[in-house]
Coordinates of C-alpha atoms in Angstrom, one line a residue:
M1 CA 0.0 -0.1 0.1
T2 CA 2.8 2.4 0.8
T3 CA 4.5 1.6 -2.5
L4 CA 1.3 2.1 -4.3
K5 CA 0.6 5.5 -2.4
R6 CA 4.2 6.7 -3.3
W7 CA 3.7 5.7 -6.9
F8 CA 0.6 7.9 -7.3
S9 CA 1.8 10.8 -5.1
G10 CA 1.4 14.1 -6.7
I11 CA -1.1 12.9 -9.1
R12 CA -4.1 15.4 -9.0
L13 CA -7.8 14.6 -9.7
L14 CA -8.2 17.9 -11.3
N15 CA -5.6 17.1 -14.0
I16 CA -7.3 13.6 -14.5
A17 CA -10.6 15.4 -15.1
V18 CA -9.1 17.9 -17.5
I19 CA -7.5 15.0 -19.4
T20 CA -10.8 13.4 -19.7
L21 CA -12.3 16.6 -20.9
G22 CA -9.5 16.8 -23.5
T23 CA -10.0 13.2 -24.7
I24 CA -13.8 13.8 -25.1
I25 CA -13.3 16.9 -27.3
F26 CA -10.6 15.1 -29.3
A27 CA -12.5 11.9 -29.8
F28 CA -15.6 13.8 -30.8
G29 CA -13.7 15.6 -33.7
I30 CA -12.0 12.5 -34.8
I31 CA -15.2 10.5 -35.1
H32 CA -17.5 13.2 -36.4
F33 CA -15.2 15.2 -38.7
N34 CA -12.4 13.0 -39.7
L35 CA -13.9 9.6 -39.9
Q36 CA -17.2 10.6 -41.1
N37 CA -15.8 12.5 -44.0
G38 CA -13.0 10.1 -44.9
L39 CA -10.1 12.4 -43.8
A40 CA -6.7 11.1 -42.0
H41 CA -4.8 12.8 -39.3
G42 CA -1.2 13.0 -38.2
G43 CA 0.6 10.8 -35.7
F44 CA -0.7 7.6 -34.3
T45 CA -4.3 8.9 -34.6
G46 CA -3.7 9.0 -38.4
I47 CA -2.6 5.4 -38.4
T48 CA -5.7 4.3 -36.5
L49 CA -8.0 6.0 -39.0
L50 CA -5.8 4.4 -41.9
V51 CA -6.2 1.0 -40.3
Y52 CA -9.9 1.5 -40.0
Y53 CA -10.2 2.6 -43.5
L54 CA -8.3 -0.5 -44.8
F55 CA -9.4 -3.2 -42.4
S56 CA -12.4 -1.8 -40.6
L57 CA -10.9 -2.3 -37.2
E58 CA -12.2 0.3 -34.5
P59 CA -9.9 3.2 -33.9
S60 CA -10.4 2.7 -30.2
I61 CA -8.9 -0.9 -30.5
S62 CA -5.9 0.1 -32.7
N63 CA -5.2 3.1 -30.5
L64 CA -4.5 0.8 -27.6
I65 CA -2.7 -1.8 -29.6
L66 CA -0.3 1.0 -30.9
N67 CA 0.2 3.2 -27.9
V68 CA 0.3 1.1 -24.8
P69 CA 3.5 -0.9 -25.6
L70 CA 5.4 2.2 -26.6
F71 CA 4.5 4.1 -23.4
F72 CA 5.9 1.2 -21.2
I73 CA 9.0 1.2 -23.6
G74 CA 9.5 5.1 -23.0
Y75 CA 8.5 5.1 -19.3
K76 CA 12.1 6.5 -18.2
L77 CA 11.9 9.1 -20.9
L78 CA 8.4 10.4 -19.7
G79 CA 8.9 10.2 -15.9
R80 CA 6.2 8.9 -13.5
K81 CA 3.7 11.6 -13.4
V82 CA 3.5 12.1 -17.2
F83 CA 3.4 8.4 -17.7
I84 CA 0.5 8.0 -15.2
Y85 CA -1.4 10.9 -16.9
S86 CA -0.5 9.6 -20.6
V87 CA -1.7 6.0 -19.9
F88 CA -5.0 7.4 -18.3
G89 CA -5.2 9.6 -21.4
I90 CA -4.7 6.5 -23.9
F91 CA -7.5 4.5 -22.2
S92 CA -9.8 7.4 -21.9
L93 CA -9.3 8.4 -25.5
S94 CA -10.0 4.8 -26.5
F95 CA -13.0 4.8 -24.4
W96 CA -14.6 7.9 -25.8
L97 CA -13.7 7.0 -29.4
H98 CA -15.6 3.7 -28.9
M99 CA -18.6 5.6 -27.2
F100 CA -18.8 8.1 -30.1
E101 CA -18.5 5.6 -32.7
T102 CA -20.7 2.9 -31.4
Y103 CA -23.4 4.7 -29.3
W104 CA -23.2 8.5 -29.7
Q105 CA -22.5 9.2 -33.2
F106 CA -24.3 12.2 -34.6
N107 CA -24.7 13.2 -38.3
V108 CA -22.8 16.4 -38.8
P109 CA -24.0 17.3 -42.3
L110 CA -21.0 19.0 -43.8
E111 CA -20.2 16.8 -46.7
E112 CA -20.7 19.6 -49.2
D113 CA -18.3 21.9 -47.5
M114 CA -15.0 19.9 -46.8
T115 CA -13.2 23.2 -45.9
L116 CA -15.3 23.5 -42.9
V117 CA -14.9 19.9 -42.1
A118 CA -11.1 20.4 -42.1
L119 CA -11.2 23.6 -40.1
F120 CA -13.6 22.0 -37.5
A121 CA -11.6 18.8 -37.5
G122 CA -8.4 20.8 -36.8
V123 CA -10.0 22.9 -34.0
F124 CA -11.5 20.0 -32.1
A125 CA -8.2 18.0 -32.3
G126 CA -6.1 20.9 -31.4
T127 CA -8.4 21.9 -28.5
G128 CA -8.4 18.5 -27.0
L129 CA -4.8 17.8 -27.5
G130 CA -3.9 21.2 -26.2
I131 CA -6.2 20.6 -23.0
I132 CA -4.4 17.3 -22.5
F133 CA -1.0 18.6 -22.9
R134 CA -1.7 21.4 -20.4
A135 CA -2.8 18.9 -17.9
G136 CA 0.4 17.0 -18.1
G137 CA -0.6 14.1 -20.4
T138 CA -0.2 13.0 -24.0
T139 CA -2.3 10.6 -26.2
G140 CA 0.1 9.4 -28.7
G141 CA 3.1 7.1 -29.0
V142 CA 4.7 9.3 -31.7
D143 CA 6.0 11.5 -28.8
I144 CA 7.7 8.5 -27.4
L145 CA 9.3 7.7 -31.0
A146 CA 10.5 11.3 -31.4
R147 CA 12.1 11.2 -27.9
L148 CA 13.9 7.8 -28.7
A149 CA 15.1 9.2 -32.0
E150 CA 16.3 12.3 -30.4
K151 CA 18.3 10.2 -27.8
Y152 CA 19.8 7.6 -30.1
F153 CA 20.0 9.2 -33.5
G154 CA 20.2 13.0 -32.7
T155 CA 17.1 14.0 -34.7
S156 CA 15.2 16.8 -33.4
L157 CA 11.7 16.4 -31.9
G158 CA 10.1 18.7 -34.5
T159 CA 11.9 17.3 -37.4
F160 CA 10.9 13.8 -36.5
M161 CA 7.2 14.5 -35.7
F162 CA 6.9 16.4 -39.0
M163 CA 8.5 13.5 -40.9
F164 CA 6.3 11.1 -39.1
D165 CA 3.1 13.0 -39.8
F166 CA 4.1 13.5 -43.5
G167 CA 4.8 9.7 -43.8
V168 CA 1.4 9.0 -42.3
I169 CA -0.4 11.2 -44.5
S170 CA 1.4 9.9 -47.6
L171 CA 0.4 6.3 -46.6
S172 CA -3.1 7.5 -46.2
L173 CA -3.2 8.2 -50.0
M174 CA -3.6 4.3 -50.3
N175 CA -7.2 4.8 -49.3
L176 CA -7.7 8.7 -49.7
T177 CA -7.9 10.9 -52.8
L178 CA -5.4 13.6 -53.2
T179 CA -8.0 16.1 -52.3
Q180 CA -8.7 14.4 -49.1
A181 CA -5.1 14.3 -48.3
M182 CA -4.8 18.0 -48.9
Y183 CA -7.8 18.7 -46.5
T184 CA -6.0 16.6 -43.9
L185 CA -2.8 18.7 -44.2
V186 CA -5.2 21.8 -43.4
T187 CA -6.6 19.8 -40.4
V188 CA -3.2 18.9 -39.2
F189 CA -1.9 22.5 -39.8
V190 CA -5.0 24.1 -37.9
A191 CA -4.7 21.5 -35.0
A192 CA -0.9 22.4 -34.4
R193 CA -1.6 26.1 -34.3
V194 CA -4.7 25.5 -31.7
V195 CA -2.4 23.4 -29.6
D196 CA 0.3 26.2 -29.6
F197 CA -2.3 28.7 -28.8
I198 CA -3.7 26.7 -25.8
I199 CA -0.3 25.7 -24.4
E200 CA 1.4 29.1 -24.9
G201 CA -1.5 31.5 -25.1
A202 CA -2.9 30.5 -21.7
N203 CA 0.3 31.9 -20.1
A204 CA 1.1 34.6 -22.6
G205 CA 1.6 38.2 -21.6
K206 CA 3.2 41.5 -22.6
S207 CA 6.6 42.7 -21.6
A208 CA 7.4 46.5 -21.4
M209 CA 10.7 48.3 -21.3
I210 CA 10.1 51.8 -19.9
V211 CA 12.8 54.5 -20.2
S212 CA 11.9 57.7 -18.1
D213 CA 13.6 60.0 -15.8
H214 CA 10.8 59.2 -13.3
A215 CA 11.3 55.4 -13.5
E216 CA 11.1 54.8 -9.7
E217 CA 7.9 56.8 -9.4
I218 CA 6.5 54.9 -12.4
G219 CA 7.4 51.6 -10.8
Q220 CA 5.6 52.5 -7.4
S221 CA 2.6 53.5 -9.4
I222 CA 2.5 50.3 -11.1
I223 CA 2.6 48.4 -7.8
K224 CA -0.2 50.6 -6.3
R225 CA -2.4 50.7 -9.1
M226 CA -1.9 47.4 -11.0
S227 CA -0.4 45.2 -8.1
R228 CA 2.6 44.3 -10.4
G229 CA 6.2 44.5 -9.8
S230 CA 8.9 45.8 -12.0
T231 CA 12.7 45.5 -12.3
V232 CA 14.9 48.6 -12.5
I233 CA 17.8 48.2 -14.9
T234 CA 20.6 50.7 -15.1
G235 CA 21.3 51.7 -18.7
Y236 CA 23.4 54.4 -20.5
G237 CA 21.8 56.6 -23.1
S238 CA 23.6 57.1 -26.2
Y239 CA 21.8 60.2 -27.2
T240 CA 21.7 61.9 -23.6
Q241 CA 25.3 60.6 -22.8
G242 CA 24.1 59.8 -19.3
D243 CA 22.9 57.1 -17.1
R244 CA 19.3 56.1 -17.2
K245 CA 16.9 54.0 -15.3
I246 CA 14.9 51.4 -17.3
L247 CA 11.9 49.6 -16.0
Y248 CA 11.3 46.1 -17.0
C249 CA 7.6 45.0 -16.5
V250 CA 5.7 41.7 -17.4
I251 CA 1.8 42.0 -17.4
H252 CA -1.1 40.1 -18.7
K253 CA -2.3 41.0 -22.2
N254 CA -5.3 42.7 -21.1
Q255 CA -3.4 44.9 -18.6
L256 CA -1.7 46.7 -21.4
I257 CA -4.1 49.6 -21.7
H258 CA -4.0 50.1 -17.9
L259 CA -0.1 50.1 -18.0
R260 CA -0.1 52.7 -20.7
T261 CA -2.4 54.9 -18.6
V262 CA -0.3 54.5 -15.5
V263 CA 2.9 55.5 -17.3
N264 CA 1.2 58.3 -19.0
D265 CA -0.1 59.7 -15.8
V266 CA 3.4 59.8 -14.3
D267 CA 5.5 60.8 -17.4
P268 CA 3.7 61.3 -20.7
Y269 CA 7.1 61.7 -22.5
A270 CA 8.3 58.3 -21.3
F271 CA 9.7 55.8 -24.0
V272 CA 7.9 52.6 -23.9
S273 CA 8.7 49.4 -25.8
V274 CA 6.2 46.6 -25.7
N275 CA 6.7 43.0 -26.9
D276 CA 4.9 39.7 -26.9
V277 CA 5.8 37.1 -24.2
K278 CA 4.9 33.5 -25.1
E279 CA 4.7 32.1 -21.6
V280 CA 5.0 33.7 -18.1
S281 CA 5.6 31.8 -14.9
G282 CA 6.2 33.0 -11.3
E283 CA 4.6 35.0 -8.7
G284 CA 1.5 36.9 -10.0
F285 CA 1.3 34.6 -12.9
T286 CA 1.4 30.9 -11.9
F287 CA 1.9 31.5 -8.1
D288 CA 0.1 34.0 -5.9
K289 CA 1.7 36.2 -3.3
N290 CA 1.8 33.3 -0.8
K291 CA 3.7 31.1 -3.2
N292 CA 0.6 28.9 -3.9
P293 CA -0.1 27.6 -7.4
I294 CA -2.6 29.5 -9.3
G295 CA -4.6 27.0 -11.5
M296 CA -3.2 23.6 -12.5
S297 CA 0.4 22.6 -11.9
R298 CA 1.8 19.4 -13.5

């Protein structure tokens, strides 16, 4: 019992619930947009669809056959928590694929507009996978293969996964028309962009470099009015030929207008440079002032 408790220590029910939600969304899209309209997909999901088209084997079954052995092989590469979340994700995905295909399949009448089919297939797949990844899990063995290829052959993860997806879609031409394969490429592209948005966009922010003779006053105003901290950096102005204080501040995207107002109220002539930040972690973003996690932690 002690060993079992230690094995599952740190596993959060919230993450399990979120992974379940992600697999439901992903499975719904695969069955109702890809499978109903004869489209393929990338990764191991694409292989399960190809097997279905060629041999009529349920995707839920082939998903287990293909993925489970690889996850046990790649256990050390994943680590305990990701391994547990991922194995749960595999079984959850297979369960929902079976449920949607066998019991809860709805007719989505989009046969006459394959562009919409490809877009919705990509959105559902990307949303489901993004949610699963955010919760710390995965659903496909291609991730394991990519990590093994990187370890033993020096192939980058991105290069391997692109080659794998390209190979799967090329093999799908055995059953798909060229038009269907092209729509599949649209689906894979949209799914990848949605995954990036969910993974990076959820913690995205803005960074601001503020150059002003009133930097310390602006910094105090940011603290009082926005509950945000900033870092004072000492610089040297090539035009003024003198030392300058520069404020570096990271904020949520929706706080940008507020920041501009704060700076303008103190020094309307301040030089402000704003940049996109793909991901932010730390106090005020992923931890509160008492160092407690905000939202989900892996």
